[in-house]
PDB file of C-alpha atoms and ligand atoms in Angstrom:
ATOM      1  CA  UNK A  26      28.956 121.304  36.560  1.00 81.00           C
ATOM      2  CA  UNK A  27      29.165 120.358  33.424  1.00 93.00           C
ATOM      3  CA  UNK A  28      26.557 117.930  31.630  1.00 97.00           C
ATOM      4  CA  UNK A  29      28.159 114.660  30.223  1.00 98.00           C
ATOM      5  CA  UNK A  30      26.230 113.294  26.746  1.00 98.00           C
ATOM      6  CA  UNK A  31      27.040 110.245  25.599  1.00 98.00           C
ATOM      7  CA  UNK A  32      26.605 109.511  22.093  1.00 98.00           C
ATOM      8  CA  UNK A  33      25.697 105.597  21.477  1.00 97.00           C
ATOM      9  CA  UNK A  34      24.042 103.260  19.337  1.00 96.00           C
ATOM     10  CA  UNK A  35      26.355  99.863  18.445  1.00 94.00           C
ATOM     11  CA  UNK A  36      25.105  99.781  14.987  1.00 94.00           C
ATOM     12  CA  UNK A  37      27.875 101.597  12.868  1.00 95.00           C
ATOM     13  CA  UNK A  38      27.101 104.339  10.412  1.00 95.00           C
ATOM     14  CA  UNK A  39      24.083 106.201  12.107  1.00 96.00           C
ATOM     15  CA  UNK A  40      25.360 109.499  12.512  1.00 98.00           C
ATOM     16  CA  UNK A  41      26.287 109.028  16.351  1.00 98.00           C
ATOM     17  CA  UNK A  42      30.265 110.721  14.830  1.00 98.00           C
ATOM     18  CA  UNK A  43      28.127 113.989  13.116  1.00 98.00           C
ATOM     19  CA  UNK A  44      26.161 114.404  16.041  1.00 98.00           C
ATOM     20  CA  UNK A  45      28.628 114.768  18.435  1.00 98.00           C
ATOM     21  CA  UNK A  46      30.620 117.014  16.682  1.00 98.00           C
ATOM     22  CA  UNK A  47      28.050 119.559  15.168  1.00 98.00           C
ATOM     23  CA  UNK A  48      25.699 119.009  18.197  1.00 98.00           C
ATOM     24  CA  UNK A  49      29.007 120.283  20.751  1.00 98.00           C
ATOM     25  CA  UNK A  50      29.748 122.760  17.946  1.00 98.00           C
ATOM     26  CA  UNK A  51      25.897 124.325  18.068  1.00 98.00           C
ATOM     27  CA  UNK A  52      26.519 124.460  21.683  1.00 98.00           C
ATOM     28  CA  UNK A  53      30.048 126.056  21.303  1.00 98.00           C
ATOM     29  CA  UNK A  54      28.506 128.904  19.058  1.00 97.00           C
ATOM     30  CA  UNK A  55      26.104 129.333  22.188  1.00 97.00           C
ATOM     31  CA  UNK A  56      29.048 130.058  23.836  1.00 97.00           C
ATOM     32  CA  UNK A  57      28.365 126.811  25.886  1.00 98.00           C
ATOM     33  CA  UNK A  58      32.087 125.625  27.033  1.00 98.00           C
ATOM     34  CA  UNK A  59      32.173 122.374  24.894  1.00 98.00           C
ATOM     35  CA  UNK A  60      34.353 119.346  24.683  1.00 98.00           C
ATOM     36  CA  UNK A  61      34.000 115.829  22.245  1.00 98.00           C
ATOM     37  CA  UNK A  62      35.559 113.218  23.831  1.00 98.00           C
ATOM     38  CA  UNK A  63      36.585 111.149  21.043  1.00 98.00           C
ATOM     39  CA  UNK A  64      36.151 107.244  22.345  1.00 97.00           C
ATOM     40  CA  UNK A  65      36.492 105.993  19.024  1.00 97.00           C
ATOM     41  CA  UNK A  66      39.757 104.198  17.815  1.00 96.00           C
ATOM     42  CA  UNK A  67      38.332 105.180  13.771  1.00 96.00           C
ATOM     43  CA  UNK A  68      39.481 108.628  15.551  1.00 97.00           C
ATOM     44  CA  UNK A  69      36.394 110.154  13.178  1.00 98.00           C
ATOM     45  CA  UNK A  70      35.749 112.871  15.721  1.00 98.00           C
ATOM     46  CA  UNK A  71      39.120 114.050  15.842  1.00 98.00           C
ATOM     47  CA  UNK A  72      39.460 113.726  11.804  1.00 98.00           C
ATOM     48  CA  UNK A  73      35.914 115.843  11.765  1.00 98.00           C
ATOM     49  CA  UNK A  74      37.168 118.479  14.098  1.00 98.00           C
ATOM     50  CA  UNK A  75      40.695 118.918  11.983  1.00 97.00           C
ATOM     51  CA  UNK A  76      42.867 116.721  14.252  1.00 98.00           C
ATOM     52  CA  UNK A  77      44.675 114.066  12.876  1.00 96.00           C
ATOM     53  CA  UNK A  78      47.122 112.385  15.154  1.00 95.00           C
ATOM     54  CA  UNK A  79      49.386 109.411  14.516  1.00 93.00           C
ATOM     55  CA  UNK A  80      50.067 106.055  16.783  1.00 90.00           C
ATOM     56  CA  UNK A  81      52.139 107.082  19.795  1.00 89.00           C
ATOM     57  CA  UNK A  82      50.813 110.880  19.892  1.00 94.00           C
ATOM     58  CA  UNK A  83      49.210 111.382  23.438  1.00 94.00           C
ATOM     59  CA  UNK A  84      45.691 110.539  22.842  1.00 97.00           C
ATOM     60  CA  UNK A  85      42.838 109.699  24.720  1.00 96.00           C
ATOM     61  CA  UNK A  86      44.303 106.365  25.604  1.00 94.00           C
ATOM     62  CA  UNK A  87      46.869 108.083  27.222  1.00 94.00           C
ATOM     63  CA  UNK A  88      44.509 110.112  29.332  1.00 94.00           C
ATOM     64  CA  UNK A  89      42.224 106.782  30.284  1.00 91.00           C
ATOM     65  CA  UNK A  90      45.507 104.305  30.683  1.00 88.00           C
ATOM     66  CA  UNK A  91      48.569 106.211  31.234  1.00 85.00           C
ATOM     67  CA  UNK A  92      47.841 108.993  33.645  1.00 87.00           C
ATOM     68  CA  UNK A  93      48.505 111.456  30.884  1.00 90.00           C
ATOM     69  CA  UNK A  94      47.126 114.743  32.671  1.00 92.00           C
ATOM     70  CA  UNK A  95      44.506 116.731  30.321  1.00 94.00           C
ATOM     71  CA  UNK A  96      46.270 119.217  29.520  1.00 94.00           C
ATOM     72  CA  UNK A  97      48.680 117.390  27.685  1.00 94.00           C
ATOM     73  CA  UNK A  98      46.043 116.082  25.124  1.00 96.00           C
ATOM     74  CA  UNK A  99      43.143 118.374  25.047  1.00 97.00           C
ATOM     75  CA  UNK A 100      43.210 120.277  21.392  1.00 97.00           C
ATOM     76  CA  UNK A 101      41.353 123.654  20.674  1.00 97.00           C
ATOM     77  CA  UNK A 102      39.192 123.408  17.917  1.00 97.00           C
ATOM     78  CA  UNK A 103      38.271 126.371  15.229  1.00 97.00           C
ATOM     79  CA  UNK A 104      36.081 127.417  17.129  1.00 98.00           C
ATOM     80  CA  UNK A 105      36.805 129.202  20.877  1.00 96.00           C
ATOM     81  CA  UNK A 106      34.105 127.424  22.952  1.00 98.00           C
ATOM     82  CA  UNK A 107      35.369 123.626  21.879  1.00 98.00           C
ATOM     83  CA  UNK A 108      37.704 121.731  22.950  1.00 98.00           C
ATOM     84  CA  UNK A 109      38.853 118.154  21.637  1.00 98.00           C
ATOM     85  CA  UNK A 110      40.111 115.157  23.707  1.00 98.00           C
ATOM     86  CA  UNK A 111      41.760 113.534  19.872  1.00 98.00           C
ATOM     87  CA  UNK A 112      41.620 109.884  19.696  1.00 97.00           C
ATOM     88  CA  UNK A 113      44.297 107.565  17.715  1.00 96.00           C
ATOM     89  CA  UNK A 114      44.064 103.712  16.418  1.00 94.00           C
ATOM     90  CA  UNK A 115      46.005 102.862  19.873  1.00 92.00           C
ATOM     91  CA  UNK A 116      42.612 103.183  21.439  1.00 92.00           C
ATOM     92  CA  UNK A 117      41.941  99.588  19.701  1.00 91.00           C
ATOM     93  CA  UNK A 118      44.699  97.817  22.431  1.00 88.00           C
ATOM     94  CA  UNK A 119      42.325  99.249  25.120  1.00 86.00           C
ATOM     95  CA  UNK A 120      39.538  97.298  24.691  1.00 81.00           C
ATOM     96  CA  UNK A 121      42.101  94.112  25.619  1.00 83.00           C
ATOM     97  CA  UNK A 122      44.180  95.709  27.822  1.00 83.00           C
ATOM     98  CA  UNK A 123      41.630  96.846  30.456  1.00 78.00           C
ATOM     99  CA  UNK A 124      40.049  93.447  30.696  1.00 78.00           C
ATOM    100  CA  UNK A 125      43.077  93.153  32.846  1.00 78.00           C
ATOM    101  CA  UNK A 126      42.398  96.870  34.673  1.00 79.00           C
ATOM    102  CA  UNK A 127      40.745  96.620  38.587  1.00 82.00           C
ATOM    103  CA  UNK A 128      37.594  99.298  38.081  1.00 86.00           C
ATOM    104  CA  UNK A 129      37.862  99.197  34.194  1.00 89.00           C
ATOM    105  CA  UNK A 130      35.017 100.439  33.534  1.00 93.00           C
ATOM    106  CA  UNK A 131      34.992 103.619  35.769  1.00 94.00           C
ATOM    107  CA  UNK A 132      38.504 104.890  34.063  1.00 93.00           C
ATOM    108  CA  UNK A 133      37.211 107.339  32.105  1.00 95.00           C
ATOM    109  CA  UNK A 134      34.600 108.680  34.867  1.00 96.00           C
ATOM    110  CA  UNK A 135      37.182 109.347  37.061  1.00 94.00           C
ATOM    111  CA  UNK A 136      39.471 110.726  34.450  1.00 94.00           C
ATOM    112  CA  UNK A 137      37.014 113.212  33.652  1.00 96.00           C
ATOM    113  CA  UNK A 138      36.149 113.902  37.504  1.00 95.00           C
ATOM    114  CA  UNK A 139      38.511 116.950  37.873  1.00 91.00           C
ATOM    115  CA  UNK A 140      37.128 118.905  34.046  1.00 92.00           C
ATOM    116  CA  UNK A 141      33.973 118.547  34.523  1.00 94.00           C
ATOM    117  CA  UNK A 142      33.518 122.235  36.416  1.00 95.00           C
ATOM    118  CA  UNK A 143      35.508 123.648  33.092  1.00 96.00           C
ATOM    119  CA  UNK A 144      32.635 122.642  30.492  1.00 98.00           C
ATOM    120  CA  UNK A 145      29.287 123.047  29.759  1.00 97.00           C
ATOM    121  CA  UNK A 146      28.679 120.159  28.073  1.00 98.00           C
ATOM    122  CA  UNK A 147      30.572 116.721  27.160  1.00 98.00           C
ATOM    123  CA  UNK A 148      29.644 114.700  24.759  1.00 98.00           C
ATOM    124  CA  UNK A 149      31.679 111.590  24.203  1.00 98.00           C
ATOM    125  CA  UNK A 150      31.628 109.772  20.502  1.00 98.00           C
ATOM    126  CA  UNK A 151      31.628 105.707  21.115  1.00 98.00           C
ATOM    127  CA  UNK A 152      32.247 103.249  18.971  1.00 97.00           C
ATOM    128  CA  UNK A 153      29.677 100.896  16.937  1.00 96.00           C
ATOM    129  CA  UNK A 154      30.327  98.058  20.025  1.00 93.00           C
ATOM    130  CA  UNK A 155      28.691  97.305  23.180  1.00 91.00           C
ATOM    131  CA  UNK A 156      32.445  96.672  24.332  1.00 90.00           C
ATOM    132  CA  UNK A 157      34.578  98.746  27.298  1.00 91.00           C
ATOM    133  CA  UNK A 158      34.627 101.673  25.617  1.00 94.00           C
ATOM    134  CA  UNK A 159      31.437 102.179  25.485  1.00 95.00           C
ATOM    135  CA  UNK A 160      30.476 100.947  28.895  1.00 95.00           C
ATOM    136  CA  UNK A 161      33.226 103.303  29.927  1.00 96.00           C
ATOM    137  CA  UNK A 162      31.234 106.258  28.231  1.00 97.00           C
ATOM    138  CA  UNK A 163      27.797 104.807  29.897  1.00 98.00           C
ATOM    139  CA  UNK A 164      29.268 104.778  33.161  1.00 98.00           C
ATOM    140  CA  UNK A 165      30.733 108.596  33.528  1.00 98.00           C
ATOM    141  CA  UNK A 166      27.840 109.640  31.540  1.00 98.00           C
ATOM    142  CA  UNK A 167      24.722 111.720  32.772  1.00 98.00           C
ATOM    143  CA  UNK A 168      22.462 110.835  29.550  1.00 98.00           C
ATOM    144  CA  UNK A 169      22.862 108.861  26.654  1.00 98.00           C
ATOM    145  CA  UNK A 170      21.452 110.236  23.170  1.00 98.00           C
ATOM    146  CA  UNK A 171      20.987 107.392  20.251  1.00 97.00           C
ATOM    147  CA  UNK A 172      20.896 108.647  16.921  1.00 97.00           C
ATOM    148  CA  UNK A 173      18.500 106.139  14.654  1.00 96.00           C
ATOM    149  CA  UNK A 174      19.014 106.181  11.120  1.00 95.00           C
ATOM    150  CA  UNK A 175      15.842 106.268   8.829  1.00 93.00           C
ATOM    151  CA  UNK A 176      16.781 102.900   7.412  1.00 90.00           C
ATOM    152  CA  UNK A 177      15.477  99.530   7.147  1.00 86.00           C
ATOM    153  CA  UNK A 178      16.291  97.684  10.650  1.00 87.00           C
ATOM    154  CA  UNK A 179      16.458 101.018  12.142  1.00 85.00           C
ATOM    155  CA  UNK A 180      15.525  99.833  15.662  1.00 86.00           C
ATOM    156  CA  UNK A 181      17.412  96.708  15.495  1.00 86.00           C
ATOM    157  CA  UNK A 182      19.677  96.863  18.556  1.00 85.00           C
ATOM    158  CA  UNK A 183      18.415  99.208  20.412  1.00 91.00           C
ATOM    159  CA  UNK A 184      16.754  96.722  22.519  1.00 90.00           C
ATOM    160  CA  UNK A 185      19.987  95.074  24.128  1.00 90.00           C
ATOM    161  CA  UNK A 186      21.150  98.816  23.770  1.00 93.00           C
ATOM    162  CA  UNK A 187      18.185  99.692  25.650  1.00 94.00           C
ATOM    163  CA  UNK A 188      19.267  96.756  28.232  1.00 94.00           C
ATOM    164  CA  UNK A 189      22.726  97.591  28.266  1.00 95.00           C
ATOM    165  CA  UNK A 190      21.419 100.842  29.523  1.00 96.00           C
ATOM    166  CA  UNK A 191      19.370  99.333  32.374  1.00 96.00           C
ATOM    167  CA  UNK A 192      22.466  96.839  33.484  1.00 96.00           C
ATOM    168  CA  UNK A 193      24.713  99.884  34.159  1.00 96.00           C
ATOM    169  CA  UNK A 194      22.065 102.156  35.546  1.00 97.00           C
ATOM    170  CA  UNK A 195      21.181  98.913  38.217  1.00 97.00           C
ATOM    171  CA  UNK A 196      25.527  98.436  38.650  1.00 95.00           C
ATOM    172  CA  UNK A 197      27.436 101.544  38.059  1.00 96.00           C
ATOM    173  CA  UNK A 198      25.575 104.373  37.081  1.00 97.00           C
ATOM    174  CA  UNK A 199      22.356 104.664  38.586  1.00 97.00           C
ATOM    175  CA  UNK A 200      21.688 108.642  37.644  1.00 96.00           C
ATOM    176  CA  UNK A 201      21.902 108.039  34.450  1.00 98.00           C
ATOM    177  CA  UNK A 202      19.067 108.867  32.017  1.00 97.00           C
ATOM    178  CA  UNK A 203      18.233 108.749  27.830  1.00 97.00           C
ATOM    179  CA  UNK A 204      18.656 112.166  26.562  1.00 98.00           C
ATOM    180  CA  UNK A 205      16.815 111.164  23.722  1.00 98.00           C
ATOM    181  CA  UNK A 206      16.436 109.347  20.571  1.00 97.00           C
ATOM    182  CA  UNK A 207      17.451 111.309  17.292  1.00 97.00           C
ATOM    183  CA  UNK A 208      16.321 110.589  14.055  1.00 97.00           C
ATOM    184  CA  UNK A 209      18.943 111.032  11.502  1.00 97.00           C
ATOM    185  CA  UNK A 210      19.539 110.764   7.672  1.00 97.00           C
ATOM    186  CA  UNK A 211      15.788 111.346   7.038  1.00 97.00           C
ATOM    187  CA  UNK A 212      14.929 111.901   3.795  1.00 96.00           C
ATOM    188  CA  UNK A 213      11.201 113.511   3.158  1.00 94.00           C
ATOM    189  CA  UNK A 214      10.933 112.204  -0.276  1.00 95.00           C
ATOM    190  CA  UNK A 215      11.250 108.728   0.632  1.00 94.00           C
ATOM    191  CA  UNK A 216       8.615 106.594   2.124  1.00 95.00           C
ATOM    192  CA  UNK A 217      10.755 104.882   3.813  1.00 93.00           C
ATOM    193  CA  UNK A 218      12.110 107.411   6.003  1.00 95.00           C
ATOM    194  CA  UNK A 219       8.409 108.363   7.020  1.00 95.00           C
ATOM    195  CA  UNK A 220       7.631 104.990   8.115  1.00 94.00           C
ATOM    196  CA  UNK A 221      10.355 104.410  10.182  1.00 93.00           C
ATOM    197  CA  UNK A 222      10.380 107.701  11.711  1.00 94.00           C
ATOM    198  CA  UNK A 223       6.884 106.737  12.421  1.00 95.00           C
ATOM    199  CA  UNK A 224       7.715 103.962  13.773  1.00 93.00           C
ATOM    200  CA  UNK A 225      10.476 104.696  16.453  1.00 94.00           C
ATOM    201  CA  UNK A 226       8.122 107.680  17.317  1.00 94.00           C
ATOM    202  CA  UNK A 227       5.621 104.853  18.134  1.00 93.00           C
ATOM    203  CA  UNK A 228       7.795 102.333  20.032  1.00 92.00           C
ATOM    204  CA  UNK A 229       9.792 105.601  21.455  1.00 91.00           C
ATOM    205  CA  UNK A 230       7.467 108.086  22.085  1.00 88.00           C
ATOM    206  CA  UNK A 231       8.347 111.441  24.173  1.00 90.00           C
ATOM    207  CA  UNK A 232      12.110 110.172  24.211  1.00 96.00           C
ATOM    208  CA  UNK A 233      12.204 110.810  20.302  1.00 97.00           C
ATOM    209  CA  UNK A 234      13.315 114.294  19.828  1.00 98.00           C
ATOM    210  CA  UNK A 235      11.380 116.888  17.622  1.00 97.00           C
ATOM    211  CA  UNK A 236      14.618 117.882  15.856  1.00 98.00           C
ATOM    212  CA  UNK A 237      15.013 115.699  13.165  1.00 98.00           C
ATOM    213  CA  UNK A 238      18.348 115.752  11.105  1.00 98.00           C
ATOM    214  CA  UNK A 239      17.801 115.318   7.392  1.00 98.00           C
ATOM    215  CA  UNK A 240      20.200 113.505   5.123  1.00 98.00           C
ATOM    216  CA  UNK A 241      22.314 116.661   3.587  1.00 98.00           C
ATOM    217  CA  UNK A 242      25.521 116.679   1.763  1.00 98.00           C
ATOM    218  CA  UNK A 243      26.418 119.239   3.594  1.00 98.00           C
ATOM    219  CA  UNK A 244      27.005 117.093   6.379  1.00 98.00           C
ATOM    220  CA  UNK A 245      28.815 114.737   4.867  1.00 98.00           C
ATOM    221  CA  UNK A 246      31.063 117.245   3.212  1.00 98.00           C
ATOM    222  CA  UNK A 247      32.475 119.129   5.605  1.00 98.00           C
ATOM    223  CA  UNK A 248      34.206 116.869   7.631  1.00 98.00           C
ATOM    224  CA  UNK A 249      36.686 116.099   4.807  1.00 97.00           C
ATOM    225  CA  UNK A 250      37.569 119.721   5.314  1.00 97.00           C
ATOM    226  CA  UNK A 251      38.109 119.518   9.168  1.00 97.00           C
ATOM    227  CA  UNK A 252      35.110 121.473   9.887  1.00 97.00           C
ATOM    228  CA  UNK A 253      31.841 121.398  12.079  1.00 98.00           C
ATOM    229  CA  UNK A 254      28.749 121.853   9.360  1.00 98.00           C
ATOM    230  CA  UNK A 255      28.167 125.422  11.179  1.00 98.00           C
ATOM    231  CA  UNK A 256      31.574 126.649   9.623  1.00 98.00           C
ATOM    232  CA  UNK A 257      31.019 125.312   6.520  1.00 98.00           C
ATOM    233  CA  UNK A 258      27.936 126.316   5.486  1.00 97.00           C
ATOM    234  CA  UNK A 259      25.765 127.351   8.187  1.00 97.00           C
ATOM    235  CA  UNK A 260      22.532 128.021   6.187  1.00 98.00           C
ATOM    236  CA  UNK A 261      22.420 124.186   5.278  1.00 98.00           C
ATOM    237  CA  UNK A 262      19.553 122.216   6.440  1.00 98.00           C
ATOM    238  CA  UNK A 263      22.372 120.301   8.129  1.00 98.00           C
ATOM    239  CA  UNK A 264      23.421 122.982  10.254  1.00 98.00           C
ATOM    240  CA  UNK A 265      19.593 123.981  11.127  1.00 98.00           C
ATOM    241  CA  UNK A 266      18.983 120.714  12.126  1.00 98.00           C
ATOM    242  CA  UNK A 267      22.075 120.883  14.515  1.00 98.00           C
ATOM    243  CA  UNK A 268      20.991 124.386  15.859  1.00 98.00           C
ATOM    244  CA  UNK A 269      17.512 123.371  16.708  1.00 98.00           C
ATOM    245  CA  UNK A 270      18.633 120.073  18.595  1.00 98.00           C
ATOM    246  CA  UNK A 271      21.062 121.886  20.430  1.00 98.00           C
ATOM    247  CA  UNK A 272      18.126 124.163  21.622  1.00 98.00           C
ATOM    248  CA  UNK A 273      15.797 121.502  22.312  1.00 98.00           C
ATOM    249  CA  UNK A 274      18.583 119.766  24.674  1.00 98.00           C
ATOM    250  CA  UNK A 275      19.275 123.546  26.174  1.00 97.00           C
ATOM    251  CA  UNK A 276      15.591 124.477  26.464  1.00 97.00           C
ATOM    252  CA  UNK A 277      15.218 120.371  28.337  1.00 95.00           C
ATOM    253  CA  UNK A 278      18.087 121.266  30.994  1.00 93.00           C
ATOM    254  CA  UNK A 279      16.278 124.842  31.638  1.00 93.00           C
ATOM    255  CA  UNK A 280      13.505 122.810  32.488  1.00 92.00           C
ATOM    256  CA  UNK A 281      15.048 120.399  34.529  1.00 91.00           C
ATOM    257  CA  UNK A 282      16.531 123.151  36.676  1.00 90.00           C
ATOM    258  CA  UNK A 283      13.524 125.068  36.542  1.00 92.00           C
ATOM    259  CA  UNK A 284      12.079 122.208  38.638  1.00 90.00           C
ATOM    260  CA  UNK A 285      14.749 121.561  41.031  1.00 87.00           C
ATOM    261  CA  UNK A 286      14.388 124.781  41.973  1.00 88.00           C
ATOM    262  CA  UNK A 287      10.582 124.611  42.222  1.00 88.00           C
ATOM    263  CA  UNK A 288      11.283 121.234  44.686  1.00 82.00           C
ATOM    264  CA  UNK A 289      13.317 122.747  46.479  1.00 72.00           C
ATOM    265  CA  UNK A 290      11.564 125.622  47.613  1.00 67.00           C
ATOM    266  CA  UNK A 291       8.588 123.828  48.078  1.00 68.00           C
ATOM    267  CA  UNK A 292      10.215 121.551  50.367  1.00 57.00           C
ATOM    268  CA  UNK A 293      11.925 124.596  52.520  1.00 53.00           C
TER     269      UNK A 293
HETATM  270  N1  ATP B  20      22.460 113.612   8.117  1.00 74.04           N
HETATM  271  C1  ATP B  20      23.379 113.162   7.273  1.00 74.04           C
HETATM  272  N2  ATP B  20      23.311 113.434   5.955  1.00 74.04           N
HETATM  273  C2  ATP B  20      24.225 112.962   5.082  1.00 74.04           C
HETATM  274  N3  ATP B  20      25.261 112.193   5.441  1.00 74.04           N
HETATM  275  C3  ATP B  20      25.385 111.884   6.743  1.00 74.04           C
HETATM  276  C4  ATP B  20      24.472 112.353   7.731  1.00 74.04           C
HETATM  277  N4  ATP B  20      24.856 111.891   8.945  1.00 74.04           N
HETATM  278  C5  ATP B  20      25.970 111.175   8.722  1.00 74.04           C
HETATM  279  N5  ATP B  20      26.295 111.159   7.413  1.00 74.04           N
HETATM  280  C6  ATP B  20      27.410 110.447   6.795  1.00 74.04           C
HETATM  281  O1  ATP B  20      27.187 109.055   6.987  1.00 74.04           O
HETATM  282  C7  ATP B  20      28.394 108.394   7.350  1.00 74.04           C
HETATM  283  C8  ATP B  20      28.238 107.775   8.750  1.00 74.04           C
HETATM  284  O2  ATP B  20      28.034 108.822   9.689  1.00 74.04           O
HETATM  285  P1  ATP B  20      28.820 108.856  11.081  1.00 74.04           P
HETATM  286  O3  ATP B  20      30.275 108.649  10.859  1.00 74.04           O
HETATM  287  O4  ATP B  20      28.387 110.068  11.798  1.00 74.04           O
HETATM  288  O5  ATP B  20      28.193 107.565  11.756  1.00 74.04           O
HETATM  289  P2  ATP B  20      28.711 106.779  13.042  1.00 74.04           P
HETATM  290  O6  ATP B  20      27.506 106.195  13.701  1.00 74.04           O
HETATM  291  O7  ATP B  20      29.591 107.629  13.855  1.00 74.04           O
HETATM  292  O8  ATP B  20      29.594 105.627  12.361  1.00 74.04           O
HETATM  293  P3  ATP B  20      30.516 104.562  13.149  1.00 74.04           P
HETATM  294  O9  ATP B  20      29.563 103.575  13.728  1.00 74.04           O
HETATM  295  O10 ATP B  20      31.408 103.990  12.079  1.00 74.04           O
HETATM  296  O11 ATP B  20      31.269 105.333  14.188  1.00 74.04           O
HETATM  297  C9  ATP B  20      29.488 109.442   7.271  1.00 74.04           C
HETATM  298  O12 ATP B  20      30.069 109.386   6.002  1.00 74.04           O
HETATM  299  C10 ATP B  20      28.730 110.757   7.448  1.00 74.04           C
HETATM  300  O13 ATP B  20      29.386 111.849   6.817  1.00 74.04           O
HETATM  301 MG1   MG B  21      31.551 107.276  14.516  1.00 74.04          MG
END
């Protein structure tokens, strides 16, 4: 069964777009089976992963809203362990049109029920909201992972993130759990980006993650080229970064089965 990784934090511009993508692309190179679920009407995933589709192409909103069956949509990616569920701007209309929907929030859980045994891991790209998309990606989620950026205000929201969290655990998705928090866009020359990462490590303790993603250009280049930052140049710091946070999530599940395991025999 695959793992489903939600990618969230409703303050826009903190890297939750180039984690998904080079985190499911780290795992892809593992020769995990992979697939971004791009929940994003900005469509940046898709764009990032060299899939551009226009208004009225089937798109995740078909998938989540129109019965459009999987195969239909999903897109392979350059590399052979990824997959792509391509979002459009006609994801926008969702957010009003499932108001309307009976179990609106569970559409995208139980559109995802059936591929779940094909992947490894999910992760699904939200948008900077708290809005129905993103509760949608809370609720058929496993784990959420919130990328902070080493900025000024960098834990701002993530309290009534942090609460959103707890509402749907209590309502609608009581299994799930924080993957982690990921501090992104650090910058070791700057002050600034010690303190804070200082800082969340303080408030957040053993949720923070040891991989830390520095700000590289690298990162920010190769999207405009279609490309995960492991194609592009895989020796960047970017891509390191990437590698060792896919690890550190790999090496965490190990663990987690290690355990079961251990309960279980310890119980028979
Ligand atoms: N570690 C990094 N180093 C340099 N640039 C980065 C890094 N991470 C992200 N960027 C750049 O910063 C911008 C915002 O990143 P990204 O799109 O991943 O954020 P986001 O949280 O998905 O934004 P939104 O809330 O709009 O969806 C992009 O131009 C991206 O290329
Ligand atoms: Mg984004």
């Amino acid at each position: 069964m695959g793992r489903v990784i939600c990618v969230c934090n409703q303050k826009g511009g903190v890297g939750k777009t180039t984690t998904a993508i080079n985190l499911a692309s780290c795992m892809a190179l593992s020769e995990k089976r992979s697939l971004v679920i791009d929940m994003d009407p900005q469509a940046n995933a898709s764009s990032g992963l060299g899939v551009r589709l226009s208004s009225g192409e089937p798109s995740v909103y078909d998938f989540l809203l129109a019965d459009e069956p999987y195969a239909h949509i999903v897109k392979p990616t350059a590399l052979a362990y990824l997959d792509l569920l391509p979002s459009t701007q006609d994801l926008t209309g969702a957010e009003v049109e499932l108001v309307a929907v009976r179990g609106r929030e569970r559409m995208l859980r139980d559109a995802i029920a059936a591929l779940i045994i094909r992947y490894d891991y999910i992760f699904v790209d939200c948008p900077p909201s708290l809005g129905f998309l993103t509760l949608n990606a809370l609720v058929a989620a496993d784990s959420v992972l919130v990328p902070i950026q080493c900025e000024y205000y960098a834990l701002e929201g993530v309290g009534s993130l942090l609460k959103t969290i707890r509402r749907v655990q209590a309502a609608l998705n009581a299994s799930l759990t924080i993957e982690g928090f990921l501090l992104t866009m650090f910058d070791a020359r700057n002050n600034l980006s010690h303190q804070v990462a200082q800082d969340v490590r303080k408030n957040l303790a053993h949720q923070v993650f040891a991989a830390v993603i520095p700000r590289n250009v690298k990162l920010s280049e190769s999207p405009s080229f279609g490309k995960p930052v492991v194609l592009y140049d895989i020796t960047s710091r970017g891509a390191v970064s990437y590698l060792a946070l896919a690890k550190e999530i790999m090496d965490a599940e190990d663990e987690r089965n290690v355990q079961k395991t251990a309960g279980v025999g310890a119980r028979s």
